Coordinates of C-alpha atoms and ligand atoms in Angstrom, one line a residue:
M1 CA -11.9 -20.8 -29.4
K2 CA -13.9 -18.6 -27.3
K3 CA -12.0 -14.9 -26.7
I4 CA -12.0 -14.1 -22.8
L5 CA -10.8 -10.2 -22.0
V6 CA -9.5 -10.2 -18.3
T7 CA -9.2 -6.9 -17.2
G8 CA -6.6 -6.9 -14.3
G9 CA -4.7 -9.6 -15.9
C10 CA -1.6 -9.0 -14.0
G11 CA -2.7 -9.0 -10.8
Y12 CA -2.6 -11.7 -8.2
I13 CA -6.1 -13.5 -9.1
G14 CA -6.3 -12.4 -12.7
S15 CA -2.9 -14.1 -13.5
H16 CA -3.9 -17.1 -11.9
T17 CA -7.0 -17.2 -13.7
I18 CA -5.6 -16.3 -16.9
V19 CA -3.6 -19.8 -16.3
D20 CA -6.8 -21.6 -15.9
L21 CA -8.5 -20.2 -18.3
L22 CA -5.6 -20.8 -21.0
E23 CA -5.4 -24.5 -19.6
H24 CA -9.5 -24.7 -20.3
G25 CA -9.1 -24.0 -24.2
Y26 CA -9.9 -20.2 -24.1
E27 CA -8.0 -17.4 -25.7
V28 CA -6.9 -14.6 -23.5
I29 CA -6.4 -11.1 -23.9
S30 CA -5.4 -8.7 -20.8
A31 CA -6.0 -5.1 -19.8
D32 CA -4.0 -4.0 -17.2
N33 CA -2.4 -0.2 -16.9
N34 CA 0.4 -1.8 -14.8
S35 CA -0.4 1.0 -12.0
R36 CA 0.3 -2.0 -9.4
S37 CA 1.2 -4.9 -11.3
T38 CA 3.5 -5.5 -13.9
E39 CA 3.7 -7.4 -17.5
K40 CA 6.5 -9.6 -16.5
V41 CA 3.8 -11.4 -14.9
L42 CA 2.3 -12.6 -18.4
D43 CA 5.9 -13.9 -18.8
A44 CA 5.4 -16.2 -16.4
V45 CA 2.2 -17.4 -17.6
E46 CA 3.5 -18.2 -20.6
K47 CA 5.8 -20.1 -19.0
I48 CA 3.4 -22.1 -16.6
T49 CA 1.2 -22.9 -20.0
G50 CA 3.1 -22.0 -23.3
K51 CA 0.9 -19.1 -24.2
K52 CA 1.3 -16.0 -25.2
V53 CA -0.9 -13.5 -23.8
K54 CA -1.5 -9.7 -25.7
N55 CA -2.1 -6.5 -22.6
Y56 CA -3.5 -3.7 -23.4
T57 CA -1.7 -1.2 -21.3
V58 CA -4.7 0.8 -20.9
N59 CA -6.5 2.9 -17.8
L60 CA -9.9 1.8 -18.4
C61 CA -11.2 4.9 -16.6
I62 CA -10.7 6.8 -20.2
Y63 CA -13.3 5.4 -22.2
D64 CA -12.1 6.0 -25.7
D65 CA -8.7 3.8 -24.9
T66 CA -11.0 0.9 -23.2
Y67 CA -13.2 1.2 -26.5
A68 CA -10.9 0.9 -28.8
I69 CA -9.5 -2.8 -27.1
F70 CA -13.2 -3.8 -28.3
Q71 CA -13.0 -2.3 -32.0
E72 CA -9.6 -4.4 -32.1
N73 CA -11.2 -7.7 -30.7
P74 CA -14.8 -7.3 -31.4
D75 CA -14.8 -11.6 -31.2
I76 CA -14.8 -11.0 -27.5
S77 CA -17.2 -13.6 -25.7
G78 CA -16.3 -12.9 -22.2
I79 CA -14.9 -10.5 -19.3
I80 CA -13.7 -10.8 -16.2
H81 CA -13.1 -7.6 -14.9
F82 CA -10.6 -7.9 -12.0
A83 CA -9.3 -4.5 -12.8
A84 CA -9.8 -2.4 -9.2
Y85 CA -8.1 -1.0 -6.6
K86 CA -8.5 -3.6 -3.5
S87 CA -6.6 -2.5 -0.2
V88 CA -9.0 -1.5 2.8
G89 CA -6.5 1.0 4.8
E90 CA -5.9 2.8 1.5
S91 CA -9.4 3.2 0.7
V92 CA -10.0 4.7 4.2
E93 CA -7.3 7.7 3.4
Q94 CA -8.4 8.3 -0.5
P95 CA -11.9 7.2 -0.5
L96 CA -12.4 9.0 -3.7
M97 CA -9.7 8.1 -5.6
Y98 CA -11.2 4.3 -4.9
F99 CA -14.8 5.2 -6.1
E100 CA -13.8 7.4 -9.4
N101 CA -11.0 4.3 -10.4
N102 CA -13.2 1.5 -9.5
L103 CA -16.5 2.3 -10.7
N104 CA -15.9 4.8 -13.6
S105 CA -13.5 1.8 -14.8
L106 CA -16.6 -0.4 -14.2
I107 CA -18.4 1.8 -15.9
N108 CA -16.8 1.7 -19.4
I109 CA -16.2 -1.9 -19.4
L110 CA -20.1 -2.7 -19.2
K111 CA -20.7 0.4 -21.9
C112 CA -18.7 -1.6 -24.2
A113 CA -19.9 -4.9 -23.2
D114 CA -23.3 -3.1 -24.5
E115 CA -21.8 -2.0 -27.3
F116 CA -19.9 -4.8 -29.0
G117 CA -22.9 -7.8 -27.5
V118 CA -20.2 -9.4 -25.5
D119 CA -22.0 -12.4 -24.2
Y120 CA -21.1 -12.9 -20.1
F121 CA -19.8 -10.8 -17.8
V122 CA -17.9 -12.0 -14.3
F123 CA -17.3 -9.8 -11.7
S124 CA -14.8 -9.8 -9.1
S125 CA -16.5 -8.9 -5.7
S126 CA -15.4 -9.6 -2.7
C127 CA -16.7 -10.9 1.2
T128 CA -16.7 -7.5 2.2
V129 CA -20.0 -6.9 0.7
Y130 CA -21.3 -8.2 3.7
G131 CA -20.1 -5.9 5.9
N132 CA -20.0 -7.3 10.2
P133 CA -22.7 -9.9 8.9
D134 CA -25.1 -11.0 12.1
Q135 CA -24.8 -14.6 11.1
I136 CA -22.2 -17.0 10.0
P137 CA -21.6 -18.6 7.7
V138 CA -22.9 -16.1 5.0
L139 CA -25.2 -17.0 2.4
E140 CA -25.4 -15.2 -1.2
T141 CA -28.7 -14.2 0.6
T142 CA -27.6 -13.1 3.8
P143 CA -28.5 -9.3 4.6
Q144 CA -25.6 -7.0 3.3
K145 CA -24.8 -4.8 6.2
P146 CA -23.2 -1.4 5.8
A147 CA -19.6 -1.1 4.2
T148 CA -16.8 -1.2 6.6
S149 CA -14.6 0.5 4.0
P150 CA -15.1 2.9 1.1
Y151 CA -13.2 -0.4 -0.7
G152 CA -15.9 -2.4 0.4
A153 CA -18.6 0.4 -0.6
T154 CA -17.1 0.2 -4.4
K155 CA -18.2 -3.5 -4.7
Q156 CA -21.4 -3.4 -2.5
M157 CA -22.4 -0.1 -5.5
G158 CA -20.4 -2.6 -8.2
E159 CA -22.4 -4.9 -7.9
Q160 CA -25.8 -2.7 -8.1
I161 CA -24.5 -1.1 -11.2
V162 CA -23.6 -4.5 -12.9
E163 CA -27.0 -6.1 -11.9
E164 CA -29.2 -3.3 -12.8
A165 CA -26.6 -2.8 -16.3
I166 CA -27.4 -6.2 -17.4
K167 CA -31.0 -5.9 -17.3
A168 CA -30.9 -4.2 -20.1
S169 CA -28.2 -5.4 -22.2
V170 CA -28.1 -9.2 -23.7
T171 CA -24.8 -9.8 -21.7
K172 CA -25.6 -12.3 -18.9
A173 CA -23.4 -11.7 -15.8
I174 CA -22.3 -13.7 -12.6
L175 CA -20.7 -11.9 -9.3
L176 CA -18.3 -14.2 -7.7
R177 CA -17.9 -13.1 -3.5
Y178 CA -14.2 -14.1 -2.7
F179 CA -13.4 -14.7 1.1
N180 CA -9.7 -14.3 1.6
P181 CA -7.7 -15.6 -1.2
V182 CA -4.1 -16.6 -0.3
G183 CA -1.4 -18.7 -1.9
A184 CA 0.3 -19.1 -4.9
H185 CA 0.7 -21.2 -8.1
P186 CA 2.2 -24.3 -7.2
S187 CA 5.0 -23.7 -10.0
N188 CA 6.2 -21.0 -8.0
L189 CA 6.1 -18.4 -10.7
I190 CA 3.4 -16.7 -10.0
G191 CA 2.0 -15.2 -6.7
E192 CA 1.2 -12.1 -4.6
M193 CA 3.0 -9.2 -5.1
P194 CA 2.2 -6.3 -3.0
L195 CA 3.5 -3.4 -3.1
G196 CA 5.2 -1.6 -0.4
K197 CA 4.5 -3.0 3.2
P198 CA 1.9 -5.7 3.3
A199 CA -1.4 -5.2 4.4
N200 CA -2.8 -8.6 3.9
L201 CA -2.1 -11.1 6.6
F202 CA -0.3 -13.8 4.3
P203 CA 1.9 -11.5 2.6
A204 CA 3.0 -10.1 6.4
I205 CA 3.8 -13.7 7.6
T206 CA 5.9 -14.5 5.1
Q207 CA 7.6 -11.2 4.6
T208 CA 8.9 -11.6 8.3
A209 CA 9.6 -14.9 8.3
I210 CA 12.2 -14.1 5.4
G211 CA 13.4 -11.2 7.4
K212 CA 11.9 -8.5 4.7
L213 CA 10.0 -6.9 7.8
P214 CA 11.7 -7.2 11.3
M215 CA 8.5 -8.1 12.9
M216 CA 4.3 -8.2 12.3
Q217 CA 1.8 -7.0 14.6
V218 CA -1.6 -8.6 14.9
W219 CA -4.3 -6.2 14.3
G220 CA -6.1 -6.9 18.1
N221 CA -6.5 -10.2 20.3
D222 CA -9.7 -9.0 22.3
Y223 CA -12.4 -9.3 20.4
P224 CA -15.2 -11.7 21.1
T225 CA -13.8 -15.3 19.5
K226 CA -11.8 -18.0 20.5
D227 CA -8.6 -16.2 21.3
G228 CA -9.5 -12.8 20.5
S229 CA -8.2 -12.3 17.2
C230 CA -9.9 -12.2 14.0
I231 CA -11.8 -14.7 12.2
R232 CA -11.2 -15.0 8.2
D233 CA -12.2 -17.7 5.5
Y234 CA -8.6 -17.8 3.5
I235 CA -9.3 -19.9 -0.1
H236 CA -6.4 -20.9 -2.2
V237 CA -5.8 -18.1 -5.4
S238 CA -5.9 -21.4 -7.6
D239 CA -9.1 -22.5 -6.5
I240 CA -10.3 -19.2 -6.9
A241 CA -9.4 -18.8 -10.4
H242 CA -11.1 -22.2 -11.4
A243 CA -14.1 -20.9 -9.9
H244 CA -14.3 -18.5 -13.0
T245 CA -13.7 -21.0 -15.5
L246 CA -16.8 -22.9 -13.9
A247 CA -18.6 -19.4 -14.1
L248 CA -17.9 -19.1 -17.8
G249 CA -19.0 -22.4 -18.4
Y250 CA -21.9 -21.9 -16.2
M251 CA -23.4 -19.2 -18.3
M252 CA -22.1 -20.6 -21.6
N253 CA -24.1 -24.4 -20.8
S254 CA -27.1 -23.3 -18.4
A255 CA -30.4 -22.3 -19.2
S256 CA -30.5 -20.5 -15.8
A257 CA -33.3 -18.0 -16.3
E258 CA -31.3 -15.8 -13.9
K259 CA -29.6 -13.0 -16.1
C260 CA -27.6 -11.8 -13.1
S261 CA -26.1 -15.0 -10.2
I262 CA -24.2 -14.2 -7.3
F263 CA -22.1 -16.9 -5.5
N264 CA -19.4 -17.5 -2.2
L265 CA -16.2 -18.5 -3.0
G266 CA -15.1 -19.8 0.0
S267 CA -13.4 -22.7 1.9
G268 CA -16.3 -22.7 4.5
N269 CA -13.8 -22.7 7.0
G270 CA -13.0 -19.9 9.5
Y271 CA -10.0 -19.7 10.8
T272 CA -8.3 -16.8 13.3
V273 CA -4.8 -14.7 12.8
L274 CA -3.3 -16.6 15.9
E275 CA -4.7 -19.7 14.5
V276 CA -3.0 -19.4 10.7
I277 CA 0.4 -17.9 12.3
A278 CA 0.7 -20.9 14.7
A279 CA -0.1 -23.3 11.5
F280 CA 2.9 -21.3 9.8
E281 CA 5.3 -21.9 12.4
K282 CA 4.4 -25.8 12.5
I283 CA 4.9 -25.7 8.7
S284 CA 8.0 -23.7 8.3
G285 CA 9.3 -25.1 11.7
M286 CA 10.3 -21.3 12.1
S287 CA 8.9 -18.8 15.3
L288 CA 7.8 -16.0 13.4
N289 CA 8.3 -12.6 14.8
Y290 CA 5.0 -11.0 16.0
Q291 CA 3.4 -9.1 18.3
L292 CA -0.2 -8.3 19.7
G293 CA -1.0 -4.9 18.3
P294 CA -4.3 -2.7 18.7
R295 CA -7.5 -3.4 16.7
R296 CA -7.3 -2.2 12.9
A297 CA -9.8 0.2 11.4
G298 CA -12.9 -1.1 9.4
D299 CA -11.8 -4.7 10.2
V300 CA -14.7 -7.3 10.4
I301 CA -14.6 -9.6 13.9
A302 CA -15.7 -12.5 12.4
I303 CA -16.9 -13.7 8.7
Y304 CA -16.5 -17.3 6.7
A305 CA -18.7 -18.7 4.0
N306 CA -21.2 -20.7 2.9
S307 CA -20.5 -21.9 -0.3
D308 CA -23.0 -25.2 -1.3
K309 CA -24.5 -22.9 -3.8
A310 CA -21.1 -22.8 -5.5
R311 CA -20.5 -26.6 -4.9
M312 CA -23.8 -27.6 -6.4
E313 CA -24.5 -25.3 -9.1
L314 CA -21.0 -24.5 -10.6
G315 CA -19.8 -27.7 -9.6
W316 CA -16.5 -25.8 -7.7
V317 CA -14.7 -27.9 -5.1
P318 CA -11.6 -26.2 -3.5
K319 CA -8.8 -28.6 -3.8
L320 CA -6.1 -26.5 -1.1
G321 CA -6.8 -26.5 2.1
L322 CA -4.8 -24.4 4.7
E323 CA -1.5 -26.0 4.8
E324 CA -1.4 -25.7 1.0
M325 CA -2.2 -22.2 1.4
I326 CA 0.5 -21.6 4.2
R327 CA 3.2 -23.8 2.1
T328 CA 2.6 -22.5 -1.5
A329 CA 2.8 -18.5 -0.2
W330 CA 6.4 -19.6 1.6
N331 CA 7.5 -21.7 -1.3
W332 CA 6.6 -18.3 -3.6
E333 CA 8.1 -15.7 -0.8
R334 CA 11.4 -17.7 -0.9
A335 CA 11.7 -18.1 -4.6
I336 CA 11.1 -14.3 -5.4
Q337 CA 14.4 -13.5 -3.2
Ligands
WQD401 C1 -7.2 -10.6 7.7 C2 -6.6 -10.3 9.2 C3 -6.4 -8.1 9.6 C4 -2.0 -8.2 8.5 C5 -9.2 -8.0 3.3 C6 -10.3 -7.5 1.9 C7 -10.5 -8.4 0.8 C8 -9.8 -9.2 0.0 C9 -8.6 -9.5 1.1 C10 -9.1 -7.9 -2.2 C11 -7.7 -9.3 9.3 C12 -5.2 -9.4 10.4 C13 -3.4 -8.3 9.0 C14 -1.4 -7.8 9.5 C15 -2.8 -8.8 11.2 N1 -9.3 -8.1 -0.6 N2 -4.2 -8.9 10.1 N3 -1.8 -8.2 11.0 O1 -8.5 -7.2 5.5 O2 -9.9 -9.8 6.0 O3 -9.7 -8.6 3.5 O4 -8.3 -8.1 1.7 O5 -8.9 -9.2 -2.9 O6 -11.8 -7.9 0.0 O7 -11.9 -6.9 2.7 O8 -7.4 -9.0 5.0 O9 -5.2 -10.2 5.4 O10 -6.0 -7.7 5.1 O11 -6.8 -9.2 7.2 O12 -3.2 -9.0 12.5 O13 -0.4 -7.7 9.7 O14 -5.5 -10.7 9.4 O15 -6.2 -7.8 11.2 O16 -8.1 -9.6 11.0 P1 -9.1 -8.6 4.9 P2 -6.3 -8.9 5.7

């Protein structure tokens, strides 16, 4: 049974990915300093899978502490690296905290992967690396425009660091560019747990609907889109999770010449903010209290994916559409009351 280290394993996408890995026969350990998560998530993972996952409460920016994980687990076969700060808005306010945290932790993990001869590395990247693309849908080869936030810049730099680092090591790597991960595990035991006021659209909708927030703002309805609000490619977090399991299998089984492959993970469908709100109102039967507000700095006007490469090479087929994304997000919000 191959052992996989999942950094950020107590986080939203990390915990869903651990469930998928366990369900596909991997042994999993987590490294998460719980600065923005809680280890209780792994109790829920055990309820779902019947398997315990050990978490190393380590700040991966401290090399010696990161190294100690590998000393205790010299049989780590693969790493999936989620651990990073991910708020676009916060990164604009505190850029150096983002560069220090997201890049130092990545460099330490890559150093250990090289020193312990870890075979496989999956990097959690993001569609934000495309900036404001000239053409949509975007392909993996679509030229990257300047990042629209320091968070996006850490993902662009992170990809470059991985690509260069593994050229000099035995490790093979895959960069997974998520579009907008949303929704929750159908069990209602794990889901998105934003700290404080949610920045992202789906938790903003569900927290407003359940009354945690008095109302929400639609950040801009004067964009050059069908209804003036921004377009995004929403993708269910469980589909994103399964792509990581497929990515490991791809590196293990394919003689792919590429040492570092890149895949877009999106549904290929673009929905505007107002379309998502309308869909939520239809599915929940509720009227959402929202206001049309000003544009949000750093927002990309419109982006959605061409994910044909992941479909053809990884065999990745997203299973859950917008209705399931909304339904599971809404069920989760009501479950955590
Ligand atoms: C989507 C749309 C907002 C909240 C970012 C990162 C991406 C990923 C997800 C990490 C935008 C609008 C939102 C609200 C609104 N991060 N919105 N009112 O910014 O596309 O992506 O978060 O995994 O890498 O770039 O996601 O959900 O914040 O915004 O109108 O209260 O919803 O303006 O148009 P975003 P988002």
